[in-house]
Each structure stands twice: as structure tokens, then as C-alpha cells.
Short mmCIF file of C-alpha atoms and ligand atoms in Angstrom, two decimals:
data_model
loop_
_atom_site.label_atom_id
_atom_site.label_comp_id
_atom_site.label_asym_id
_atom_site.label_seq_id
_atom_site.Cartn_x
_atom_site.Cartn_y
_atom_site.Cartn_z
CA MET A 8 29.35 6.72 -3.94
CA GLY A 9 25.78 6.36 -2.93
CA ALA A 10 23.98 8.12 -0.20
CA ILE A 11 21.63 6.44 2.54
CA ILE A 12 18.69 8.51 3.69
CA ALA A 13 16.49 7.58 6.55
CA ILE A 14 12.76 8.90 6.43
CA CYS A 15 11.59 9.43 9.90
CA ASN A 16 8.85 10.97 11.90
CA ASN A 17 7.40 9.28 15.08
CA LYS A 18 3.75 10.09 13.90
CA GLY A 19 1.83 7.99 11.64
CA GLY A 20 0.17 9.15 8.49
CA VAL A 21 2.51 11.92 7.72
CA GLY A 22 3.64 10.72 4.44
CA LYS A 23 6.89 8.65 5.25
CA THR A 24 6.07 5.73 2.88
CA THR A 25 4.31 8.03 0.31
CA LEU A 26 7.64 10.01 0.26
CA THR A 27 9.80 6.84 0.24
CA VAL A 28 8.08 5.20 -2.76
CA ASN A 29 7.43 8.44 -4.68
CA LEU A 30 10.68 10.16 -4.42
CA GLY A 31 12.41 6.84 -5.16
CA HIS A 32 10.40 6.42 -8.25
CA ALA A 33 11.00 10.13 -9.39
CA LEU A 34 14.71 9.59 -8.89
CA ALA A 35 14.78 6.16 -10.72
CA ASN A 36 13.05 8.04 -13.66
CA ARG A 37 15.69 10.50 -13.69
CA GLY A 38 18.22 7.57 -14.32
CA LYS A 39 19.38 7.17 -10.66
CA LYS A 40 19.54 3.58 -9.37
CA VAL A 41 17.56 3.54 -6.06
CA LEU A 42 17.05 1.02 -3.24
CA ILE A 43 14.16 1.32 -0.75
CA VAL A 44 14.74 -0.54 2.58
CA ASP A 45 11.22 -1.27 4.25
CA ASN A 46 12.24 -0.90 7.93
CA ASP A 47 8.59 -0.99 9.20
CA ALA A 48 7.20 -4.34 9.92
CA GLN A 49 3.75 -2.95 8.80
CA CYS A 50 5.14 -3.54 5.33
CA ASN A 51 3.43 -0.72 3.50
CA ALA A 52 6.29 0.20 1.31
CA SER A 53 6.91 -3.57 0.53
CA SER A 54 3.25 -4.18 -0.49
CA LEU A 55 3.41 -1.01 -2.92
CA LEU A 56 6.47 -2.51 -4.58
CA VAL A 57 6.75 -6.38 -4.74
CA GLU A 58 4.08 -9.15 -4.68
CA PRO A 59 4.00 -10.68 -1.17
CA ASP A 60 4.23 -14.08 -2.75
CA VAL A 61 7.58 -13.68 -4.61
CA ILE A 62 9.13 -12.80 -1.14
CA SER A 63 11.25 -15.30 0.36
CA ASP A 64 14.11 -13.47 2.26
CA SER A 65 13.58 -10.06 3.69
CA ILE A 66 15.02 -7.44 6.15
CA TYR A 67 13.86 -10.13 8.75
CA GLU A 68 16.83 -12.35 7.74
CA LEU A 69 19.29 -9.31 7.79
CA TYR A 70 18.37 -8.76 11.46
CA GLU A 71 18.12 -12.26 12.44
CA SER A 72 21.40 -13.85 11.10
CA ASP A 73 24.62 -13.03 9.56
CA GLU A 74 24.22 -16.08 7.02
CA THR A 75 21.84 -14.82 4.37
CA PRO A 76 23.65 -12.92 1.61
CA ILE A 77 22.06 -9.39 1.25
CA GLU A 78 21.71 -10.00 -2.46
CA ARG A 79 18.91 -12.51 -1.72
CA CYS A 80 16.83 -10.02 0.18
CA VAL A 81 16.82 -7.37 -2.73
CA TYR A 82 14.09 -7.55 -5.25
CA PRO A 83 13.32 -5.73 -8.61
CA THR A 84 10.04 -3.67 -8.72
CA ALA A 85 7.74 -2.63 -11.50
CA TYR A 86 9.83 0.51 -11.89
CA ASP A 87 13.14 0.59 -13.84
CA GLY A 88 15.98 1.34 -11.68
CA LEU A 89 13.90 1.01 -8.34
CA PHE A 90 14.64 -1.88 -6.03
CA VAL A 91 13.46 -3.03 -2.67
CA ILE A 92 14.56 -4.85 0.54
CA PRO A 93 11.00 -5.75 1.82
CA ASN A 94 9.94 -6.36 5.27
CA SER A 95 7.91 -9.17 7.02
CA GLU A 96 5.38 -8.86 9.74
CA GLU A 97 7.40 -11.40 11.79
CA THR A 98 10.19 -8.73 12.10
CA ALA A 99 8.08 -6.89 14.83
CA ALA A 100 8.66 -10.06 17.08
CA LEU A 101 12.43 -9.49 16.89
CA GLU A 102 12.34 -6.03 18.55
CA ILE A 103 12.43 -7.69 22.04
CA SER A 104 15.51 -9.68 21.56
CA LEU A 105 17.11 -6.89 19.52
CA ASN A 106 16.45 -4.52 22.27
CA LYS A 107 18.34 -6.85 24.73
CA GLY A 108 21.46 -6.62 22.59
CA ILE A 109 21.61 -2.79 22.27
CA PRO A 110 23.86 -0.80 21.56
CA ALA A 111 25.52 -3.44 19.50
CA THR A 112 22.35 -4.42 17.65
CA TYR A 113 21.71 -0.88 16.68
CA LEU A 114 24.68 -1.44 14.16
CA ARG A 115 23.37 -4.62 12.73
CA LEU A 116 21.50 -3.07 9.89
CA ARG A 117 24.26 -0.72 9.13
CA ASN A 118 26.73 -3.68 9.04
CA ARG A 119 24.54 -5.67 6.64
CA ILE A 120 23.51 -3.07 4.18
CA ARG A 121 25.83 -0.13 4.14
CA GLU A 122 28.69 -1.29 1.94
CA TYR A 123 26.40 -3.04 -0.50
CA ALA A 124 23.90 -0.04 -0.78
CA ILE A 125 26.76 2.59 -1.16
CA LYS A 126 28.47 0.53 -3.75
CA ASN A 127 25.46 -0.59 -5.79
CA PHE A 128 22.89 2.27 -5.66
CA ASP A 129 22.93 6.22 -6.06
CA PHE A 130 20.38 6.51 -3.42
CA THR A 131 18.97 4.24 -0.63
CA PHE A 132 15.86 5.24 1.13
CA ILE A 133 14.94 3.59 4.57
CA ASP A 134 11.27 3.83 5.41
CA THR A 135 10.65 3.64 9.22
CA PRO A 136 7.82 2.83 11.49
CA PRO A 137 5.88 5.69 13.42
CA ASN A 138 7.62 5.63 16.79
CA TRP A 139 11.13 6.22 18.16
CA GLY A 140 11.88 2.54 18.86
CA PHE A 141 14.65 0.14 18.03
CA PHE A 142 13.96 0.18 14.17
CA VAL A 143 14.07 3.97 13.87
CA LEU A 144 17.23 4.10 15.99
CA SER A 145 18.60 1.33 13.90
CA SER A 146 17.90 3.25 10.63
CA LEU A 147 19.64 6.32 11.94
CA HIS A 148 22.68 4.38 12.68
CA ALA A 149 22.68 3.04 9.20
CA ALA A 150 21.99 6.37 7.31
CA ASP A 151 24.09 9.45 6.17
CA CYS A 152 21.19 11.72 6.55
CA VAL A 153 17.50 12.05 7.39
CA ILE A 154 14.43 13.59 5.83
CA VAL A 155 11.66 14.41 8.24
CA PRO A 156 8.19 14.71 6.49
CA ILE A 157 5.83 16.98 8.38
CA LEU A 158 2.06 17.51 7.96
CA CYS A 159 0.95 20.91 7.11
CA SER A 160 -2.83 20.23 8.07
CA SER A 161 -2.47 20.07 11.84
CA ARG A 162 -1.31 22.45 14.30
CA PHE A 163 0.35 19.67 16.20
CA SER A 164 2.70 18.88 13.37
CA MET A 165 5.66 20.49 14.93
CA GLU A 166 5.33 18.42 18.03
CA GLY A 167 7.87 15.68 17.93
CA LEU A 168 10.21 17.68 15.57
CA THR A 169 12.34 18.80 18.43
CA ARG A 170 12.63 15.02 19.62
CA ALA A 171 13.55 14.08 15.99
CA LEU A 172 16.47 16.62 16.04
CA GLU A 173 17.59 15.57 19.54
CA LEU A 174 17.69 11.95 18.59
CA ILE A 175 19.69 12.67 15.26
CA GLU A 176 21.99 14.59 17.35
CA GLY A 177 22.34 11.90 19.89
CA VAL A 178 23.06 9.14 17.31
CA ARG A 179 25.59 11.51 15.63
CA GLN A 180 27.51 12.09 18.97
CA ARG A 181 27.65 8.50 19.75
CA GLU A 182 28.10 6.04 16.86
CA ASN A 183 27.44 7.68 13.50
CA PRO A 184 29.37 11.14 13.44
CA ASP A 185 28.55 11.98 9.85
CA LEU A 186 24.68 11.62 10.38
CA ARG A 187 22.80 14.95 9.53
CA LEU A 188 19.19 16.15 9.00
CA LEU A 189 19.14 16.72 5.09
CA ARG A 190 15.93 18.47 5.10
CA LEU A 191 12.35 18.64 6.46
CA VAL A 192 9.50 18.39 3.92
CA VAL A 193 6.05 19.81 4.43
CA ASN A 194 3.46 17.48 3.14
CA ASN A 195 -0.31 17.89 2.64
CA VAL A 196 -0.30 21.54 1.96
CA ASP A 197 -3.65 23.06 1.10
CA LYS A 198 -3.35 26.63 0.25
CA ARG A 199 -7.01 27.32 0.68
CA THR A 200 -7.00 26.53 4.44
CA ALA A 201 -5.93 28.92 7.07
CA ILE A 202 -4.16 26.25 9.16
CA SER A 203 -1.89 25.39 6.03
CA ARG A 204 -0.93 29.05 5.65
CA VAL A 205 -0.24 29.48 9.43
CA VAL A 206 1.82 26.29 9.63
CA THR A 207 3.81 26.94 6.53
CA ASP A 208 4.52 30.66 7.65
CA LYS A 209 5.63 29.36 11.01
CA LEU A 210 8.00 26.84 9.64
CA ARG A 211 9.50 29.34 7.20
CA ARG A 212 10.13 31.80 10.12
CA LEU A 213 11.68 29.12 12.33
CA PHE A 214 13.78 27.26 9.94
CA ASP A 215 16.47 28.42 7.52
CA GLU A 216 16.38 27.79 3.71
CA ASP A 217 18.70 24.93 4.13
CA VAL A 218 16.63 23.17 6.54
CA LEU A 219 13.24 23.05 4.81
CA PHE A 220 12.86 21.77 1.26
CA LYS A 221 11.63 24.69 -0.92
CA THR A 222 9.10 22.16 -2.57
CA SER A 223 6.30 21.23 -0.52
CA ILE A 224 3.84 18.57 -1.32
CA PRO A 225 0.08 19.61 -1.86
CA THR A 226 -2.81 17.76 -0.56
CA ASN A 227 -4.12 15.48 -3.53
CA THR A 228 -6.66 12.85 -3.29
CA GLN A 229 -4.70 10.97 -5.98
CA PHE A 230 -2.18 9.79 -3.43
CA SER A 231 -4.56 7.52 -1.68
CA GLN A 232 -6.00 6.30 -4.99
CA ALA A 233 -2.56 5.40 -6.26
CA GLU A 234 -1.95 3.57 -2.92
CA MET A 235 -5.24 1.59 -3.28
CA GLU A 236 -4.02 0.65 -6.84
CA GLY A 237 -0.63 -0.42 -5.59
CA LYS A 238 1.24 2.18 -7.62
CA SER A 239 3.28 5.27 -7.20
CA ILE A 240 1.40 8.51 -8.00
CA ILE A 241 3.84 9.12 -10.98
CA ARG A 242 2.83 5.77 -12.55
CA PHE A 243 -0.82 6.00 -11.54
CA SER A 244 -1.53 9.55 -12.43
CA PRO A 245 1.66 11.08 -13.99
CA ARG A 246 -0.21 14.36 -14.65
CA SER A 247 -1.57 14.99 -11.20
CA VAL A 248 -0.34 17.86 -9.08
CA GLY A 249 0.99 15.16 -6.67
CA ALA A 250 3.14 13.62 -9.46
CA LYS A 251 4.15 16.99 -10.55
CA TYR A 252 5.45 18.13 -7.09
CA TYR A 253 7.33 14.74 -6.47
CA ARG A 254 9.08 15.51 -9.81
CA ASN A 255 10.00 18.86 -8.33
CA LEU A 256 11.13 17.38 -5.08
CA ALA A 257 13.35 14.82 -7.02
CA THR A 258 14.95 17.88 -8.98
CA GLU A 259 15.54 19.75 -5.77
CA PHE A 260 16.98 16.64 -4.11
CA LEU A 261 19.47 16.17 -6.84
CA GLU A 262 20.46 19.86 -6.92
CA ILE A 263 21.27 19.45 -3.18
CA PHE A 264 23.39 16.32 -3.79
CA GLU A 265 24.90 17.87 -6.88
CA ASP A 266 26.05 21.05 -5.39
CA GLY A 267 27.82 19.31 -2.56
CA THR A 268 25.66 20.84 0.19
CA ALA A 269 24.62 17.32 1.23
CA SER A 270 28.13 16.16 2.03
N1 ADP B 12 0.05 15.06 0.06
C1 ADP B 12 -0.85 14.16 0.28
N2 ADP B 12 -2.11 14.63 -0.12
C2 ADP B 12 -3.18 13.50 0.17
N3 ADP B 12 -2.95 12.28 0.75
C3 ADP B 12 -1.60 12.06 1.22
C4 ADP B 12 -0.70 12.83 0.93
N4 ADP B 12 0.65 12.33 1.27
C5 ADP B 12 0.26 11.05 1.72
N5 ADP B 12 -1.16 10.77 1.66
C6 ADP B 12 -1.93 9.74 2.06
O1 ADP B 12 -1.81 9.80 3.56
C7 ADP B 12 -1.99 8.49 4.07
C8 ADP B 12 -0.74 8.18 5.04
O2 ADP B 12 0.46 8.39 4.17
P1 ADP B 12 1.70 7.28 4.61
O3 ADP B 12 2.71 7.77 3.58
O4 ADP B 12 1.19 6.11 4.64
O5 ADP B 12 2.11 7.82 6.14
P2 ADP B 12 3.16 7.28 7.07
O6 ADP B 12 4.02 6.41 6.25
O7 ADP B 12 3.83 8.34 7.66
O8 ADP B 12 2.40 6.53 8.10
C9 ADP B 12 -1.85 7.59 2.82
O9 ADP B 12 -3.03 6.96 2.53
C10 ADP B 12 -1.29 8.40 1.75
O10 ADP B 12 -1.80 7.98 0.51
MG1 MG B 13 4.53 4.29 6.67
#
């Protein structure tokens, strides 16, 4: 049985899309079948994974109608074992009407993707926009668990974390009783800077071992270079520290699922 994991943080630029694509690719390289659902109408994950001119049906159709079969919205990527349901900028315009239909519309994505994703993929990652709006809540309704990436380079990085935990708890109590926080992952760690040390120490003091991934992701300029080339860091620069830490993160992720603490 597959697991569905939402990647959430209401801040932009904390590494949600980078995490979705690179952890997805690292797991596909370990023989897992992985689906990425781009639930952010900015389409950043989509543009890294599939050429825009091959996309006809996308997540837009899944939200908009019950007619389009999900198989038509799933595309292979340049990476073996990694597939994507892309987004389209038009999806942003659906938010108003979807909001009018809540709470029922919160379940639309869940109802469209869940059975298919669990049956056909080991892991499904949902990339989300940088807010706490409809599409993020819809992702939380569809998922089994949540990974929250947080930035290590800012003293404000812990803002919003409490809100994230409250939202997860709220959705868990209402419509999705199995939803849990899988882990927080600290991104952009630069061991040379005092702020990185302060934030890391504070997080390790605040949270138990089973709340934070042991693996943190270091600051590495190759991430933005890989993004400019439209590639995962593992494909763009397999020997970079960024690629190495994503491989480590995939190992830790698989250990969590294999020893059963994820369920
Ligand atoms: N560990 C890192 N070191 C350096 N740059 C990073 C790192 N992680 C992400 N980035 C870069 O930061 C920018 C924002 O990341 P992104 O994943 O798009 O954030 P989000 O999806 O949360 O808005 C991107 O240009 C990405 O390449
Ligand atoms: Mg993003």
C-alpha cells in the first residue's frame, strides 16, 4: 500500500518544491514508484518534470470535473519510476468557486487521487502553495502525513510552524483522522553561520527525535543551478553535497516507513 505525503509550509522559498522533486527522484532511484502531485498553480514542480507542450489534462481537470479519468492527468518524467500530475496556471481561478463549496470541495482531490495513488505508487508527494488557502487544506485532506520543510537561515523560520501543527490537528479531528506530521526537515543549513547553529540547536531542543529528520539539507548553490537547467540536483550534479544529502534523506525516509513508525 502506498503512502501520500503533503509537503507544506505557508512561506515561499523554504524548499517545498525542491524537496518534492529531489526526494521523489532519490526514492525513484531506490526502486520505488513515485508520483508527484503539483497542487501549486505556480507550476514550479510541473515545469521541472514535464514539458509544458505535452500537457493536456492536469490537476485542473481533477478539480473541475468528475469526467476526466485520472490516468489522463499522469505523465512520465525524465526519471525512471517518477511520474507527475502537473498543474496549470488556470487552476488558481478555480479557488473562488471551490471555496464556495467547502467543506465538501476539500475532499475532491482526495476522492479523485487517493485510491489510484495508493494502488499504483509506493509514495505520492503533494507539493503545495505558500499559504494556508484552499489548495493546502485540500492537500491535507488527501494525505496520510505531512513533511514541513523549514529554513535554517532565518530567525523567523519557526513562525508558522505552530499554525501548521494546528491546521494538521484541525483536519485530523474533522475529516482525516489518520493525518499526522511525519517530520520537519531543516533546509539551508550553513554550518559556518551563527544563525544556522542557533536555529538548529533551538529546533533540536524544542522537538523530539521523531519530529525532526536527523538529516538536514545544507545550503548549496547547485540547487538553483539545477533548477535553472530544469533538472533534479541528483541528475544535474550527482556528486554535489546537495545530491548526497537528498540521498541520505531518502534512506532515512525509507527507514521510517520500513520500521513502521510512519503508520
Ligand atoms: N538547500 C538549499 N540550498 C540552496 N538553495 C536552495 C536550497 N533548497 C532550495 N533552494 C533554492 O531556493 C529557492 C526556493 O526553493 P523552492 O523549493 O522553490 O521553495 P518553495 O517551493 O518553498 O517556494 C529555489 O531557487 C531553490 O533552488
Ligand atoms: Mg514551491
